[in-house]
Structure formats: structure tokens, C-alpha cells
Amino acid sequence: MSLHPTRRDFLALGGASAITVWLGTDPRAFKRALDATRSAAEGHPVQFEVLTAEQAEDLEAIAAQIIPSDDDVPGAREAKAIVFIDRSLASFASGQLDQILEGLAELNGRVVARGGEATRFAQLRADDQVTLLIEIEDTPFFWRVRSSTLVGTFAHPNWGGNHEGTGYEILGFDPRFIWQPPFGEYDAEVRG
Amino acid sequence: MRRFRQDETVDFLIVGSGAAGGVMAQELAQAGFTVLVLEQGPRLEAADFEHDEYKYFWQSSLNNRSDLQPTMFRAGPDEDFRRQQAVVYHRLVGGGSVMFTSNYWRFKPIDFNEASAMGTVPGTGLVDWPITYEELEPYYTKAEWDLGVSGTPGPFDPPRSRGYPTPPLPVKSGGVVFERGARALGLNPQPAPMAIISQAYKGRPGCLHCGYCSGFGCEHRAKSSTLFTTIPVAEATGRCEIRTGAYVRKVEIDRAGRTTGAVYFDQDKVERFQAARAVVLCANGAETPRLLLMSKSNQFADGLANSSGLVGKYLQFNGNASTSGVFEREMNNWKSVMVTRMIWDYYDTDPRRGFYGGGGIDSRFWGFPLFFATGGLPPGSPTWGHEFKRLLRHNYPRSMNADVHTTSLPVESNRIDLDPEGVDDWGLPMMRVTYKDHDDDLAIMKFLVDKAVEIMDAAGAVETWKPESLQQFVGYHLLGTCRMGNDATSSIVDKYHRTHDVRNLFICDGSSLVTGGRGQPTCTIQALAYRASEHIARFARRSEI
């Protein structure tokens, strides 16, 4: 199956991970999630709704390895993808909460099994985090966190993530929404 | 806008306010008739539309939702049905005309008589239309000039009595390289005709190139949807009401076999009856046959207007596949309209290819940020980490797609019908969809997918790739399920869109199409609506309904 989602295979590609997850929800839950995440995006203190501070820290650390922060380009952490993840788990994606928490507990079990001082994923050094994630990168837990991280980073800021357009900055997308040609280098060349 | 009393009998009750229903409402209201349009979805204004792909694509906030209106699907008559979203259509005033990409291709003369010109294809229902291109041409022109279309005639255009009302939209970088590659291969690229005005037209501003067309409503009103064109004109007559949140469950019939109106659920799910002297179904190629099948009665035990047994059959999705390419320099194809260049060199069936079918290829970009992040990188790319992020950042401004749009053969077993057990959120029978692309449909898709990649390679792409599987299992173009024809035993409506079985029941939407053209049906659906409304108004004036 193509990795590129056309309109037509979008539903099937995303079908398992997106449609069935996101559609079976109460629109009022979306509204509550939107209100909460807008509040967070506007700079109010983040009050996690379902995650403990430690769970949020661990999940954010995973998100920050999925889309890392570099010296000059921010990543999922700066996008506040964790805000989207928490709010969605508190509302329209509440059915995923158990799987996420169980997966996180299993991951932290691996951290403990390694020995050393760290007892949670977020406490590991970055290279050790990567090593652990490679171990679990084919699990449903990892793909669910990855999916939420991408939504929390690149979806419209309405949803709580993509803080201050971080996801747009990563791609080089400019959300001004009004343009005139030339749009790119090739059409500029033709236009002279 | 006129508000009819609940007990008032209107001249025409139209089910659906989309590409066809919106045109039908204007034309019948302007002709002097009272018109009530029942629309499932809400009414949005330009300022209500957002650039929120998660809301529209992931949450399905403006299309049929799989939790509320579930469908059953099977990939062919030999398979078992499974619950899966198999059709997608938009639920709002203006329907798909608000949210579509806005490709606005006319059909060509061959689309109307291909069976007699090229020969039939065994095992299929490929037949000629009861009308010709020449009969429809004035209405193509009327649609283009009434609604507002941008473009310029190209080398393979069908004969046209008039040019386009606005010039082509400015070419994007993806269009430039597509044109370069196509010319290198000896092909004939041309500006794509789009139902998006490139400059001010009939009180609406030209496109401001926000980049959010396909799957989004236009906040500038530059997309020529019925929401911003015909529906306001219809309402301004004082004879038309658009009633939202109205989900029709049955077309009612009296003892004489004439329709008396329709029963619908209002926005509070309260059942109501609306009386009408005639009913016009414009509910799309999936919901129109479903409504007919739900409208059983003693007189019409197999569903309304279904004496032929063909309601819901010959479903055609059109073939569609997307290929991808990455180029060296920045193209920024996320700006402006989806499509600016296309080719029609492979439009006609060529017997030398060994299979039926043809189509077109366009240059575009599925570049909404979340879309790209979740599926825009080449196969085998890293899926997380520094290299994933680097590739996203590098490829995003340098990527394009070349999409192919092709024929679907009308096959009787491809159909819409009713699930005998499952119900939707209103308690109505769930829609069932059986669909399997004909071998020739897959062959023409593969042929054009390979050509699309060749074009990008010839243009100097650094990397290209194509989909592995072409079989389709969800439909956006919902065509052919109540086909036109002169023979009541092999079609549902006559050449004037009147059902063969019920004198005051008409159908005009994607279901009316006999064949689906080459993948862009909206222009033809709307031309048919202009033509049908003229005839229906004539019948009404002569008391021939």
C-alpha cells in the first residue's frame, strides 16, 4: 500500500488508526477538548486532564524522539503535542487511554530492567531513549503514540498542539493563506 | 429566503442541495415555481470555513460519518460484507460543490456513444447515452458561465460554443515541471479547467491562492460552489427555501402511483411530511438509490421507480490513483489551487492498448501539513527520529503529485443496496456497497500511473514512486446508479430525467450518468441539471407532470 494517502485510500490507510478511533465520539467531547486545548495554547498553565505529571513527561519524551528538537528547528516538544495527547485521551480518544498507560508501564518496566538510576523513560539519556524505542517501534503502543504526536504537531492549532505553528515551521509551511505568484522556484523561472 | 408553512404544498421538492440540487433550485425558482430543498447537513457561510484538515478529513465534520451513517462493503459479489466506510459525500448546503477539488472537465462526444463507436465490453453494461454531446453542449456552456470557471481551450477539448469566463489560474511549480516533462515525452499539457474563478466574476472575488480547496470550503467564495452561486439566486426569487437538517427517509406515493411528497427527519429527529406536486431527487449517486429502495410500497414492492430492477446498479467510482515525485528545488506546491496543468492525450480508448478505457493526468499536491507528515514521504523512509524530521523538512517544499483519473466500466454487480439488518442512527437501513474494479479499469489506471511517473522522471525528478495497489474500496464519485435511457426495462430515468415509473418523480445527480467519463464528473452533473430543469419546467408549465 502506498505511503501517500490519496483521498480514496485515505479512509482505508487511516481507517484503522484514524477513522475508527476518532469518529465514534460525541461532538460535545470535541468541543470540550477544543476549549481546553485553546486555553493551553493561549498560555494558561497546562492542567493535564487524565495524565499524571510523570506520565505526561514520559509521553512527551517519546514524542520528542519521534519528532526531535534540533538546535535551529523545534520539534514535538515545542509544538506541545502532549497537550493534544492528554486532551484527546480525556475526551474523544478516551478509549485508547488504557492501551497507552499499559504500554507506558511496559516501557518503564524495560527502563527498570536495564538497571541504573532511571526508573522512567523520561529519565534516560537521549541515546538510551532511542535504543529503547527501536525495541518497541513495531508495537501498537508506539504507533498510537506516533500517530498522536503527528496530529499534535502538525494539525491545526485548534487542537491544542502545533503551538505557535511549530509544525508549520518544521515543514516550511507559512500559514498566511493569501498568496500571489510566483509560488515556487520553477514557476518564478517561467515568469521571468 | 421564503419559509414555507409545514402544511404548504410546494411545486417542487428537491432532495439534496449539492452540485445538481443547487442548480435545480435556481432554475425552477427562476422559472416561477415554488421550491423547497431538503438538505441533510447544516448551512455554513464563507467565514465558517477553516483550514483544519483534522476537523474535515479525520473527524468527517462535514461529510457522512461512519458512526452515524455506517455502510457495509464487499469487494465483489463473491465476498462477505464487512462494516467499512465505502462512500464519502458532503453534508452541507452546497454539498460536494463546496468541498471538491474543482476540476471541471467537460465530457467529450465519445463519452456519450462509446459503446456504438468502440464496441461493447462483454460482461458489462456499457451502452450509449440517450443524449449526445451536442445536445448537452449549450448546458455545459451555461454551467461554465453561470457558475464561473477558469481555463482556456486545449488541444483535445471537445467542441465548445464559447470560451471560459475567466482566464486560467496561474501555473504553480508543479504545473511547470509537469508541463516540461509532458512536452519532453511528446504530450500536450494544458491549463486545467477549474470551477474556481481566477479574477472577480459576478460579484465574487478571484482566488487568493490559500491552498485549501480539496476537502475544504472556500472562505473567499472564489470556488464556484452552488452555496455561493445558484442557491443565493434561488432564494432571492422569494420562491425557494433551503431547509437544513432534513434527512429524507421515504418518497410517498398515492394510489394513482404519483408522488405526493416526502417524509423526512428534521434536525431534532422528528418525523415530518412535506407535500409537493413533484419531487426531484438530487441526493447523490449513493443516497438517491438508497432512498428509492427505502421507499417501498404495495405498488412498488422492490423499491420506487425500480420496475427494471436496476436501481442502485452499475455503480461507478471512476478510477483514481496518486503518484509522487520530489524535485531538486523548492516548488511550494502547498500554495494555491490543487491543480494547474493536466494532459488528455490518453483520454480515448485505444484498442492497441488491449483494454477498454482512458483518462487524464493532472499535476497537484496533497500538501496539507498533517496529510504530508502522515503519508507524504517515499516508501521505506524513516518513520520517526532526526532523519524522519529532516526528510519532512527537505521534501515538503520540493514534492508534487501526478494523479490519474480514469474510466470505470458500468458493471451490474457493482451496486448500492440496503442491509437487511443494520440500521443507521435514524433507524434507517444501512447502505450496502458492492464494488470491484473491472480488470480493464485497473489496466487503464496502471497504464496512466506509469505514464505519470514517466512525466515526472522526464521533468528531472530526483525521486518518484507510485501506489502498489490500485483496487478501490471507497467511492467519492458516486455515479450511474439510476441511469438514463430510452428503454424502461434497462434504465431508471428517461432522457429528461423523469423516472419511467412515476410521472412526477425526477432524478438528476451522479446517479443519472450512463457512463462516468474520465474521472471528473461534476461539470457534466451540473450541465445535466441545467438541461433537466429546463425540461422539467416546460413539463410543469404544460401540466405534463
XYZ file of C-alpha atoms in Angstrom:
737
model
C 0.000 0.000 0.000
C 1.265 3.430 -0.871
C 2.530 5.587 1.907
C 0.960 8.522 0.176
C -2.679 8.911 1.107
C -4.891 9.881 -1.771
C -8.394 10.901 -0.893
C -9.546 7.478 -1.857
C -7.177 5.384 0.170
C -7.111 7.879 2.993
C -10.029 6.267 4.700
C -8.529 2.847 4.425
C -4.997 3.906 5.266
C -6.157 5.881 8.219
C -9.161 3.668 8.671
C -7.812 1.576 11.464
C -5.838 4.256 13.176
C -7.810 7.363 12.462
C -11.380 6.964 11.391
C -12.481 4.281 13.786
C -10.611 5.957 16.578
C -11.768 9.485 16.021
C -15.235 9.156 14.601
C -17.052 7.261 17.269
C -17.179 10.229 19.514
C -19.535 12.738 20.908
C -19.198 16.159 19.236
C -19.605 17.764 22.645
C -16.437 15.976 23.707
C -14.636 17.593 20.781
C -15.873 20.958 21.933
C -14.647 20.404 25.485
C -11.304 19.254 24.160
C -11.086 22.272 21.902
C -11.911 24.676 24.701
C -9.326 23.110 26.957
C -6.601 23.000 24.375
C -7.234 26.528 23.213
C -6.802 27.613 26.802
C -3.476 25.823 26.939
C -2.381 27.262 23.639
C -3.144 30.727 24.884
C -0.561 30.321 27.591
C -2.627 29.335 30.589
C -0.972 26.737 32.844
C -1.414 23.259 31.438
C -3.669 21.204 33.634
C -3.415 17.630 32.457
C -6.811 16.060 32.479
C -6.056 12.363 32.578
C -2.299 12.041 32.640
C -0.215 12.403 35.765
C 2.712 14.750 35.542
C 5.062 11.791 35.282
C 3.015 10.058 32.589
C 2.883 13.281 30.625
C 6.618 13.724 30.990
C 7.295 10.209 29.711
C 4.909 10.508 26.774
C 6.342 13.876 25.878
C 9.816 12.353 25.930
C 8.657 9.719 23.433
C 7.062 12.402 21.256
C 10.316 14.351 21.408
C 12.178 11.362 19.970
C 9.607 10.878 17.221
C 9.983 14.500 16.110
C 13.145 15.660 17.862
C 14.107 19.227 18.599
C 17.266 20.449 16.912
C 19.357 23.500 17.535
C 17.564 25.544 14.927
C 14.299 23.712 14.325
C 11.820 22.907 17.091
C 10.078 19.545 17.430
C 7.099 17.859 19.057
C 8.054 19.158 22.489
C 7.874 22.787 21.412
C 4.684 22.007 19.485
C 3.142 20.925 22.808
C 1.978 17.726 21.237
C 1.497 16.391 24.755
C -1.335 18.842 25.302
C -3.191 17.365 22.356
C -2.413 13.831 23.532
C -3.734 14.469 27.048
C -6.855 16.303 25.959
C -7.720 13.725 23.317
C -7.286 10.901 25.835
C -9.561 12.796 28.173
C -12.269 13.176 25.557
C -12.761 11.735 22.106
C -9.906 9.216 22.323
C -10.639 8.061 25.868
C -10.980 4.524 24.607
C -7.229 4.491 23.985
C -6.231 5.513 27.480
C -5.805 2.030 28.901
C -3.659 0.903 25.994
C -1.471 3.997 26.309
C -0.981 3.639 30.041
C -0.334 -0.097 29.771
C 2.181 0.496 27.017
C 3.865 3.182 29.037
C 4.055 0.925 32.077
C 5.568 -1.809 29.943
C 8.110 0.630 28.542
C 9.063 1.813 32.005
C 9.395 -1.819 33.039
C 12.076 -2.085 30.367
C 13.746 1.016 31.793
C 13.906 -0.577 35.232
C 15.089 -3.878 33.794
C 18.077 -2.101 32.290
C 19.367 -1.308 35.760
C 20.801 2.062 36.593
C 19.243 5.007 38.286
C 16.487 5.750 35.776
C 13.099 4.269 36.592
C 11.130 6.092 33.931
C 11.642 6.705 30.219
C 11.967 10.446 30.588
C 14.903 9.995 32.962
C 17.003 8.140 30.392
C 19.707 9.790 28.343
C 18.593 10.598 24.807
C 20.617 7.824 23.156
C 19.215 5.272 25.588
C 15.720 6.504 24.820
C 16.320 5.905 21.142
C 17.632 2.414 21.835
C 14.513 1.535 23.786
C 12.165 2.969 21.192
C 13.840 0.917 18.478
C 12.943 -2.135 20.567
C 9.250 -1.251 20.606
C 8.833 0.604 17.316
C 6.668 -2.132 15.819
C 4.210 -2.264 18.707
C 0.657 -0.851 18.560
C 1.545 1.332 21.541
C 4.372 3.042 19.724
C 2.311 3.607 16.578
C -0.533 5.054 18.584
C 1.808 7.489 20.310
C 3.427 8.274 16.975
C 0.052 8.980 15.374
C -0.972 11.264 18.231
C 2.390 13.004 18.114
C 1.988 13.778 14.431
C -1.525 15.117 14.972
C -0.345 17.092 17.987
C 2.482 18.579 15.978
C 1.030 19.188 12.516
C -2.749 19.512 12.912
C -4.356 22.929 13.151
C -3.531 24.703 16.433
C -7.251 24.467 17.218
C -6.481 21.018 18.564
C -4.028 22.158 21.191
C -0.761 21.127 19.614
C 1.172 22.802 16.813
C 1.834 25.540 19.335
C 2.554 28.843 17.641
C 2.736 26.998 14.312
C 5.678 24.819 15.308
C 4.591 22.043 12.963
C 4.290 24.528 10.129
C 7.786 25.803 10.873
C 9.183 22.270 10.686
C 7.756 21.825 7.187
C 8.422 25.318 5.961
C 4.697 25.943 5.617
C 3.674 29.572 6.001
C 0.084 29.898 7.245
C -0.660 33.318 5.833
C -3.254 31.795 3.425
C -3.117 34.592 0.878
C -0.541 34.338 -1.901
C 0.270 35.697 -5.273
C 2.533 34.088 -7.873
C 5.313 33.203 -8.126
C 4.752 30.372 -5.696
C 7.992 28.433 -6.162
C 11.306 28.481 -7.970
C 10.159 26.746 -11.162
C 7.182 28.949 -11.849
C 9.243 32.025 -10.917
C 11.723 30.999 -13.596
C 8.987 30.718 -16.220
C 7.534 34.062 -15.274
C 10.964 35.651 -15.503
C -35.480 33.476 1.913
C -39.013 32.133 1.666
C -40.197 29.919 4.556
C -42.969 27.546 3.664
C -45.510 26.522 6.257
C -45.321 22.905 7.291
C -48.713 22.213 5.704
C -47.998 24.093 2.488
C -47.759 22.145 -0.761
C -44.832 23.267 -2.874
C -44.482 22.875 -6.605
C -41.138 21.099 -6.384
C -39.495 19.288 -3.526
C -35.786 18.804 -4.196
C -33.837 16.318 -2.093
C -30.223 17.480 -1.806
C -28.694 20.925 -2.283
C -25.369 19.984 -3.876
C -23.926 20.310 -7.349
C -27.206 19.297 -9.031
C -29.776 20.276 -6.408
C -28.391 23.784 -6.080
C -28.667 24.333 -9.829
C -32.116 22.760 -9.994
C -33.341 25.043 -7.192
C -32.221 28.176 -9.006
C -33.601 27.200 -12.367
C -37.008 26.060 -11.138
C -37.421 29.025 -8.784
C -36.443 31.454 -11.524
C -38.963 29.736 -13.788
C -41.661 30.813 -11.349
C -42.237 27.683 -9.275
C -42.168 27.304 -5.515
C -39.224 25.148 -4.489
C -38.309 23.542 -1.190
C -34.889 21.935 -0.892
C -34.295 19.402 1.878
C -30.643 19.175 2.904
C -29.218 16.715 5.453
C -26.440 18.964 6.620
C -26.048 22.468 8.020
C -25.628 25.789 6.267
C -22.204 27.377 6.534
C -21.129 30.775 5.340
C -17.739 31.672 3.907
C -16.355 32.822 7.246
C -17.211 29.457 8.809
C -14.689 27.515 6.744
C -11.385 26.724 8.416
C -8.015 25.409 7.284
C -8.373 22.476 9.644
C -7.631 19.206 7.880
C -8.016 17.234 11.094
C -11.545 18.525 11.505
C -12.656 17.877 7.948
C -10.722 14.735 6.990
C -10.098 12.922 10.258
C -13.260 13.980 12.075
C -15.526 13.980 8.999
C -17.240 17.065 10.355
C -18.874 17.887 7.010
C -19.318 14.508 5.410
C -21.247 11.357 6.158
C -19.867 9.888 9.386
C -19.208 6.201 9.661
C -20.552 6.057 13.197
C -23.879 7.744 12.400
C -24.416 6.527 8.832
C -22.403 3.320 8.627
C -22.038 1.372 5.423
C -21.328 -2.255 4.668
C -18.828 -3.072 1.948
C -17.663 -6.046 -0.042
C -15.115 -6.108 -2.841
C -17.224 -8.073 -5.274
C -20.311 -10.270 -5.169
C -18.380 -13.337 -4.046
C -17.191 -11.752 -0.823
C -18.914 -11.267 2.514
C -19.961 -7.807 3.603
C -17.951 -6.094 6.318
C -18.612 -2.839 8.083
C -16.486 -0.194 6.400
C -16.998 3.335 5.150
C -17.441 2.734 1.442
C -18.796 6.049 0.166
C -17.967 9.609 1.126
C -20.166 12.580 0.338
C -20.504 16.003 1.881
C -23.389 17.008 4.088
C -23.924 20.747 3.967
C -25.738 23.268 1.831
C -23.929 23.128 -1.498
C -22.784 19.552 -0.848
C -19.771 18.343 -2.764
C -19.647 21.501 -4.852
C -18.428 23.300 -1.725
C -15.687 20.828 -0.885
C -14.485 19.379 -4.182
C -11.103 19.939 -5.774
C -12.900 21.896 -8.500
C -11.641 20.067 -11.545
C -14.232 20.991 -14.146
C -13.795 18.780 -17.174
C -16.488 18.507 -19.787
C -17.120 15.036 -21.110
C -16.224 14.593 -24.776
C -18.514 13.394 -27.597
C -17.107 9.877 -27.361
C -18.283 9.575 -23.758
C -21.883 9.587 -24.954
C -21.651 6.956 -27.697
C -18.643 4.861 -26.826
C -20.493 1.548 -26.952
C -21.585 2.024 -30.552
C -18.337 3.683 -31.603
C -15.907 1.303 -29.916
C -17.998 -1.796 -29.316
C -19.394 -3.137 -26.100
C -17.320 -4.860 -23.461
C -18.642 -8.341 -22.666
C -19.981 -8.762 -19.167
C -20.560 -5.053 -18.653
C -23.427 -2.629 -19.086
C -21.536 -0.238 -21.346
C -24.206 1.393 -23.525
C -24.706 4.704 -25.298
C -26.378 7.610 -23.577
C -29.846 8.663 -24.765
C -28.433 12.132 -25.464
C -25.398 13.336 -27.380
C -22.625 15.736 -26.502
C -24.106 18.170 -28.994
C -27.393 18.191 -27.114
C -25.639 18.861 -23.833
C -23.105 21.402 -25.128
C -25.275 24.506 -24.590
C -25.748 23.468 -20.978
C -22.031 22.929 -20.447
C -21.592 26.487 -21.613
C -24.419 27.675 -19.422
C -22.911 25.961 -16.383
C -19.456 27.414 -17.002
C -20.730 30.949 -17.473
C -23.404 30.921 -14.808
C -21.212 29.389 -12.116
C -17.792 30.751 -13.057
C -14.958 28.607 -14.392
C -11.343 29.395 -15.240
C -9.466 27.839 -18.107
C -8.594 28.009 -21.771
C -9.360 25.524 -24.533
C -6.658 22.918 -25.062
C -5.727 20.672 -27.987
C -8.059 17.839 -27.025
C -11.025 19.936 -25.880
C -14.433 18.939 -27.170
C -16.166 21.447 -29.444
C -17.374 24.419 -27.447
C -19.631 27.303 -28.397
C -17.884 29.729 -26.082
C -14.595 30.083 -24.230
C -14.144 30.290 -20.492
C -15.476 33.165 -18.377
C -12.167 33.716 -16.551
C -8.561 33.042 -17.626
C -6.609 30.040 -16.336
C -5.343 30.174 -12.783
C -1.608 30.948 -12.521
C 0.598 27.935 -13.034
C 2.361 26.522 -9.998
C 5.828 24.998 -9.987
C 4.336 21.514 -10.053
C 2.476 22.529 -13.190
C 5.644 23.909 -14.760
C 7.650 20.726 -14.277
C 4.656 18.596 -15.295
C 4.378 20.586 -18.486
C 8.108 20.264 -19.087
C 8.065 16.502 -18.606
C 4.948 16.010 -20.706
C 6.375 18.004 -23.599
C 9.618 16.047 -23.409
C 7.534 12.933 -23.992
C 5.672 14.486 -26.915
C 2.465 15.031 -24.948
C 0.200 18.074 -24.910
C -0.231 19.594 -21.442
C -2.793 22.321 -20.937
C -4.150 24.533 -18.153
C -6.694 22.658 -16.090
C -10.286 23.935 -16.235
C -11.277 24.695 -12.661
C -14.515 25.846 -11.034
C -12.511 28.465 -9.188
C -12.553 31.942 -10.632
C -9.157 33.455 -11.363
C -10.489 37.002 -11.241
C -13.567 38.809 -9.981
C -16.709 37.437 -11.564
C -20.396 38.046 -10.870
C -19.765 39.725 -7.553
C -17.257 37.238 -6.194
C -13.513 37.839 -5.843
C -10.858 35.903 -7.694
C -8.810 33.199 -5.998
C -6.330 34.328 -3.340
C -4.388 31.065 -3.530
C -4.738 29.969 0.100
C -4.129 26.366 -0.962
C -7.128 24.879 0.830
C -9.527 23.739 -1.899
C -9.797 19.976 -1.938
C -11.855 18.932 1.061
C -12.373 22.491 2.259
C -14.899 25.254 1.714
C -13.609 28.489 0.218
C -13.541 31.381 2.674
C -13.066 33.819 -0.210
C -16.041 32.464 -2.216
C -13.766 32.009 -5.230
C -14.746 28.362 -5.568
C -17.913 28.333 -7.646
C -19.991 26.133 -5.374
C -23.747 26.257 -5.526
C -23.599 27.654 -1.983
C -22.142 30.891 -3.361
C -23.698 30.957 -6.817
C -27.074 29.448 -7.615
C -28.535 28.991 -4.140
C -28.495 32.698 -3.210
C -30.095 33.444 -6.584
C -32.776 30.834 -5.938
C -33.509 32.320 -2.518
C -33.628 35.842 -3.904
C -36.596 34.890 -6.066
C -38.700 34.627 -2.916
C -39.911 31.230 -4.056
C -37.210 28.959 -2.648
C -36.443 27.644 0.820
C -33.381 25.614 1.748
C -34.385 23.554 4.776
C -31.338 22.176 6.607
C -31.006 19.214 8.959
C -33.637 17.396 6.915
C -32.844 13.735 6.278
C -35.352 12.169 3.887
C -36.402 8.605 4.582
C -39.206 7.983 2.088
C -40.775 9.375 -1.068
C -44.518 8.960 -0.667
C -46.823 7.658 -3.412
C -50.608 7.868 -3.714
C -52.959 5.227 -5.061
C -52.590 6.603 -8.561
C -48.868 5.953 -8.412
C -47.906 9.617 -8.169
C -45.589 11.046 -5.596
C -47.197 13.329 -3.042
C -44.046 14.464 -1.275
C -41.520 13.043 1.130
C -41.162 12.029 4.751
C -38.057 13.303 6.491
C -36.472 13.598 9.894
C -35.899 17.175 10.972
C -32.832 18.249 12.937
C -34.446 17.013 16.147
C -35.128 13.640 14.519
C -38.842 14.394 14.483
C -40.542 12.815 11.511
C -42.305 15.245 9.174
C -44.089 15.111 5.846
C -43.637 17.703 3.119
C -46.231 17.775 0.371
C -45.198 18.593 -3.181
C -46.614 18.464 -6.682
C -43.406 16.901 -7.929
C -40.213 15.576 -6.389
C -36.684 15.838 -7.773
C -34.004 13.633 -6.231
C -30.527 15.191 -6.258
C -29.206 13.303 -3.249
C -26.093 11.840 -4.964
C -25.405 8.514 -6.606
C -25.434 6.599 -3.345
C -28.243 8.197 -1.329
C -30.653 8.589 -4.260
C -30.844 4.841 -4.979
C -30.895 4.114 -1.247
C -33.876 6.443 -0.845
C -35.690 4.780 -3.739
C -35.050 1.344 -2.250
C -36.278 2.573 1.144
C -39.447 3.946 -0.487
C -41.104 0.587 -0.908
C -44.892 0.349 -1.011
C -47.529 -2.104 -2.103
C -47.325 -0.678 -5.596
C -43.532 -0.647 -5.640
C -42.531 -3.706 -3.655
C -38.941 -3.682 -4.916
C -38.425 0.000 -4.317
C -39.719 3.093 -6.007
C -39.055 3.570 -9.729
C -37.440 0.155 -9.798
C -39.531 -1.816 -12.277
C -36.315 -2.509 -14.162
C -34.667 -3.893 -11.032
C -31.672 -1.697 -11.802
C -31.916 0.962 -9.079
C -28.543 1.060 -7.366
C -26.763 -0.986 -10.019
C -23.928 -0.023 -12.376
C -22.203 1.964 -9.633
C -19.057 3.682 -10.912
C -16.432 5.357 -8.726
C -14.068 6.435 -11.537
C -10.506 5.262 -11.230
C -8.103 7.426 -9.249
C -4.512 6.955 -8.183
C -1.818 9.300 -6.989
C 1.852 9.159 -7.919
C 4.536 11.244 -6.258
C 7.763 12.999 -7.079
C 10.466 15.020 -5.350
C 12.413 17.668 -7.217
C 15.672 19.437 -6.568
C 14.412 22.943 -5.978
C 11.583 24.415 -3.975
C 8.163 24.323 -5.597
C 5.925 25.217 -2.653
C 3.027 23.401 -4.205
C 1.066 23.799 -0.982
C 0.165 27.269 -2.199
C -2.784 27.999 -4.479
C -5.291 25.643 -6.084
C -4.716 21.924 -6.206
C -4.382 21.530 -9.981
C -2.962 23.846 -12.645
C -1.853 21.565 -15.507
C -3.111 18.307 -16.984
C -2.988 16.103 -20.052
C -5.785 14.496 -22.035
C -3.542 12.659 -24.520
C -4.785 9.291 -23.252
C -8.446 10.257 -22.960
C -9.752 7.945 -25.661
C -9.869 4.179 -25.579
C -7.083 2.856 -27.781
C -7.691 -0.732 -28.926
C -3.944 -1.163 -29.362
C -3.576 -0.999 -25.604
C -5.581 -4.181 -25.340
C -8.184 -2.960 -22.901
C -11.079 -0.540 -22.671
C -10.654 2.852 -21.054
C -8.916 6.177 -20.951
C -8.300 9.109 -18.711
C -6.304 12.152 -17.811
C -3.362 13.009 -15.589
C -3.011 16.193 -13.565
C -0.270 17.808 -11.527
C -1.261 18.506 -7.944
C -0.050 18.278 -4.373
C -1.649 16.661 -1.344
C 0.280 19.067 0.823
C -1.869 19.869 3.816
C 0.632 19.670 6.691
C -0.829 16.702 8.554
C -1.504 14.852 5.306
C 2.105 15.233 4.294
C 3.526 14.342 7.695
C 1.480 11.157 7.846
C 1.946 9.947 4.289
C 3.984 12.229 2.071
C 7.405 10.580 2.216
C 8.643 7.881 -0.171
C 8.170 4.209 0.725
C 10.897 2.962 3.023
C 11.556 6.352 4.591
C 12.265 6.550 8.325
C 9.062 6.948 10.321
C 10.463 8.761 13.334
C 13.591 10.446 14.615
C 16.011 13.001 13.252
C 16.115 11.591 9.717
C 12.313 11.454 9.551
C 12.131 15.084 10.523
C 14.921 16.072 8.152
C 13.173 14.368 5.246
C 9.836 16.003 6.061
C 11.531 19.361 6.109
C 13.508 18.766 2.945
C 10.817 17.131 0.836
C 7.790 19.206 1.757
C 8.588 22.229 -0.411
C 10.018 20.024 -3.193
C 7.214 17.469 -3.593
C 4.365 17.100 -6.047
C 1.852 14.505 -7.122
C 0.590 13.468 -10.512
C -2.870 11.964 -10.161
C -4.616 9.826 -12.732
C -8.366 9.908 -13.350
C -9.909 7.179 -15.412
C -12.947 5.311 -16.689
C -14.957 2.831 -14.686
C -16.932 0.311 -16.667
C -20.580 0.005 -15.611
C -20.819 -3.457 -14.083
C -24.193 -4.647 -12.836
C -22.813 -6.338 -9.725
C -21.260 -3.066 -8.566
C -24.164 -1.639 -6.669
C -25.825 0.132 -3.780
C -28.488 -1.737 -1.839
C -29.904 -1.988 1.670
C -28.559 -4.031 4.536
C -31.332 -6.375 5.723
C -30.414 -5.963 9.398
C -28.215 -2.997 10.289
C -29.617 0.493 10.744
C -28.153 3.978 10.938
C -28.550 6.476 13.749
C -32.044 7.329 12.482
C -33.110 3.690 12.403
C -32.970 3.517 8.604
C -31.456 0.556 6.751
C -27.709 0.804 6.384
C -26.356 1.261 2.893
C -24.507 -1.691 1.404
C -21.903 -1.212 -1.283
C -20.542 -3.903 -3.574
C -17.648 -2.713 -5.690
C -14.818 -4.319 -7.591
C -12.887 -2.530 -10.302
C -13.165 -4.268 -13.661
C -9.874 -5.685 -14.937
C -9.877 -3.044 -17.689
C -10.371 -0.300 -15.087
C -7.271 -1.499 -13.252
C -5.383 -1.800 -16.530
C -6.020 1.806 -17.569
C -5.162 3.029 -14.083
C -1.867 1.149 -14.168
C -1.145 2.412 -17.684
C -1.629 6.027 -16.650
C 0.156 5.630 -13.314
C 3.223 4.518 -15.265
C 2.815 7.491 -17.616
C 2.505 9.892 -14.690
C 5.780 8.670 -13.260
C 7.407 8.887 -16.699
C 6.338 12.513 -16.943
C 7.892 13.427 -13.605
C 11.041 11.473 -14.421
C 11.292 13.255 -17.772
C 10.957 16.546 -15.921
C 14.013 15.756 -13.837
C 12.509 14.415 -10.632
C 15.074 13.305 -8.077
C 12.773 10.528 -6.912
C 9.370 9.205 -7.986
C 7.069 6.499 -6.697
C 3.627 5.068 -7.300
C 0.989 3.179 -5.340
C 1.348 -0.568 -5.041
C -2.370 -1.326 -5.120
C -4.963 0.276 -7.375
C -8.122 -1.574 -6.335
C -10.648 0.853 -4.900
C -12.763 0.261 -1.844
C -14.200 3.687 -1.104
C -16.042 5.939 -3.533
C -16.120 9.718 -3.790
C -17.570 9.863 -7.283
C -20.921 8.104 -6.984
C -22.188 7.520 -10.477
C -24.523 5.511 -12.650
C -26.936 4.004 -10.125
C -30.156 5.390 -11.695
C -29.018 5.601 -15.269
C -30.734 7.484 -18.082
C -32.140 5.612 -21.031
C -34.964 5.355 -23.511
C -35.942 1.818 -22.504
C -37.815 1.436 -19.222
C -36.532 -2.104 -18.808
C -32.882 -1.076 -18.834
C -32.841 2.368 -17.212
C -34.442 4.356 -14.400
C -34.986 7.818 -15.887
C -35.695 8.950 -19.416
C -33.645 11.498 -21.329
C -35.453 14.296 -19.478
C -34.672 12.776 -16.064
C -38.269 11.722 -15.445
C -38.494 8.291 -13.845
C -40.067 5.754 -16.170
C -42.367 4.553 -13.402
C -43.592 7.719 -11.649
C -44.683 10.639 -13.772
C -43.961 13.375 -11.234
C -40.721 11.981 -9.863
C -37.428 13.126 -11.384
C -33.804 12.280 -10.648
C -30.779 14.363 -11.524
C -27.396 13.788 -9.914
C -24.417 11.494 -10.367
C -26.796 8.548 -10.469
C -28.180 9.748 -13.832
C -24.892 9.248 -15.671
C -24.794 6.277 -18.030
C -21.013 6.270 -18.106
C -18.685 8.123 -15.779
C -16.419 9.889 -18.223
C -12.741 10.117 -17.378
C -12.830 10.881 -13.714
C -14.191 14.398 -13.300
C -17.996 14.244 -13.386
C -19.138 17.450 -11.658
C -19.239 19.593 -14.794
C -21.448 17.037 -16.525
C -23.697 16.588 -13.490
C -24.291 20.330 -13.424
C -24.802 20.617 -17.179
C -27.390 17.861 -16.869
C -29.062 19.786 -14.044
C -29.385 22.920 -16.170
C -30.778 20.867 -19.032
C -33.114 18.777 -16.874
C -34.539 21.806 -15.081
C -35.383 23.430 -18.401
C -37.349 20.385 -19.500
C -38.973 19.852 -16.114
C -40.122 23.482 -16.044
C -41.510 23.055 -19.544
C -43.420 19.953 -18.484
C -44.793 21.779 -15.457
C -45.957 24.770 -17.454
C -47.782 22.443 -19.851
C -49.325 20.470 -16.991
C -47.465 17.418 -18.221
C -46.330 16.365 -14.799
